[in-house]
Coordinates of C-alpha atoms in Angstrom, one line a residue:
X86 CA 17.5 -35.3 20.0
X87 CA 16.4 -36.7 23.4
X88 CA 12.8 -36.7 24.6
X89 CA 13.8 -34.4 27.5
X90 CA 15.4 -31.9 25.1
X91 CA 12.2 -31.9 22.9
X92 CA 10.1 -31.3 26.0
X93 CA 12.3 -28.3 27.0
X94 CA 12.0 -26.8 23.5
X95 CA 8.2 -27.3 23.5
X96 CA 8.0 -25.6 26.9
X97 CA 10.1 -22.6 25.6
X98 CA 8.0 -22.4 22.5
X99 CA 4.8 -22.3 24.5
X100 CA 6.2 -19.6 26.8
X101 CA 7.3 -17.5 23.7
X102 CA 3.9 -17.9 22.1
X103 CA 2.1 -16.8 25.2
X104 CA 4.5 -13.8 25.6
X105 CA 3.9 -12.8 22.0
X106 CA 0.2 -13.0 22.5
X107 CA 0.4 -10.7 25.5
X108 CA 2.7 -8.2 23.6
X109 CA 0.3 -8.2 20.7
X110 CA -2.6 -7.4 23.0
X111 CA -0.6 -4.6 24.6
X112 CA 0.4 -3.2 21.3
X113 CA -3.1 -3.3 20.0
X114 CA -4.2 -1.4 23.1
X115 CA -1.5 1.3 22.5
X116 CA -2.6 1.7 18.9
X117 CA -6.2 2.4 20.0
X118 CA -5.0 4.9 22.7
X119 CA -2.8 6.7 20.1
X120 CA -5.7 6.9 17.7
X121 CA -7.8 8.4 20.4
X122 CA -5.2 11.0 21.2
X123 CA -4.9 12.0 17.6
X124 CA -8.7 12.3 17.3
X125 CA -8.8 14.5 20.3
X126 CA -5.9 16.6 19.0
X127 CA -7.7 17.1 15.7
X128 CA -10.9 18.1 17.6
X129 CA -8.9 20.6 19.6
X130 CA -7.4 22.0 16.4
X131 CA -10.8 22.3 14.9
X132 CA -12.0 24.3 17.9
X133 CA -9.1 26.7 17.8
X134 CA -9.7 27.4 14.1
X135 CA -13.3 28.2 14.8
X136 CA -12.4 30.6 17.6
X137 CA -10.7 33.0 15.1
X138 CA -7.4 34.8 15.4
X139 CA -6.1 35.6 18.9
X140 CA -4.8 39.0 18.1
X141 CA -8.2 40.3 16.7
X142 CA -9.8 43.0 18.8
X143 CA -13.3 42.2 20.2
X144 CA -16.2 43.8 18.3
X145 CA -17.1 46.2 21.2
X146 CA -13.5 47.6 21.5

């Protein structure tokens, strides 16, 4: 294999490694955002359970 070919392959490998690092960072950020969305959904669900049934008449009715 020629020296030029080895250099080209090394450059491609460096590009791919950098690209994978960027993708990994983005994926990690998305995981954190999704976790936050699930936490908020659970909190909303907890609030609606505490509110009681929607079809129940108010006590003064």
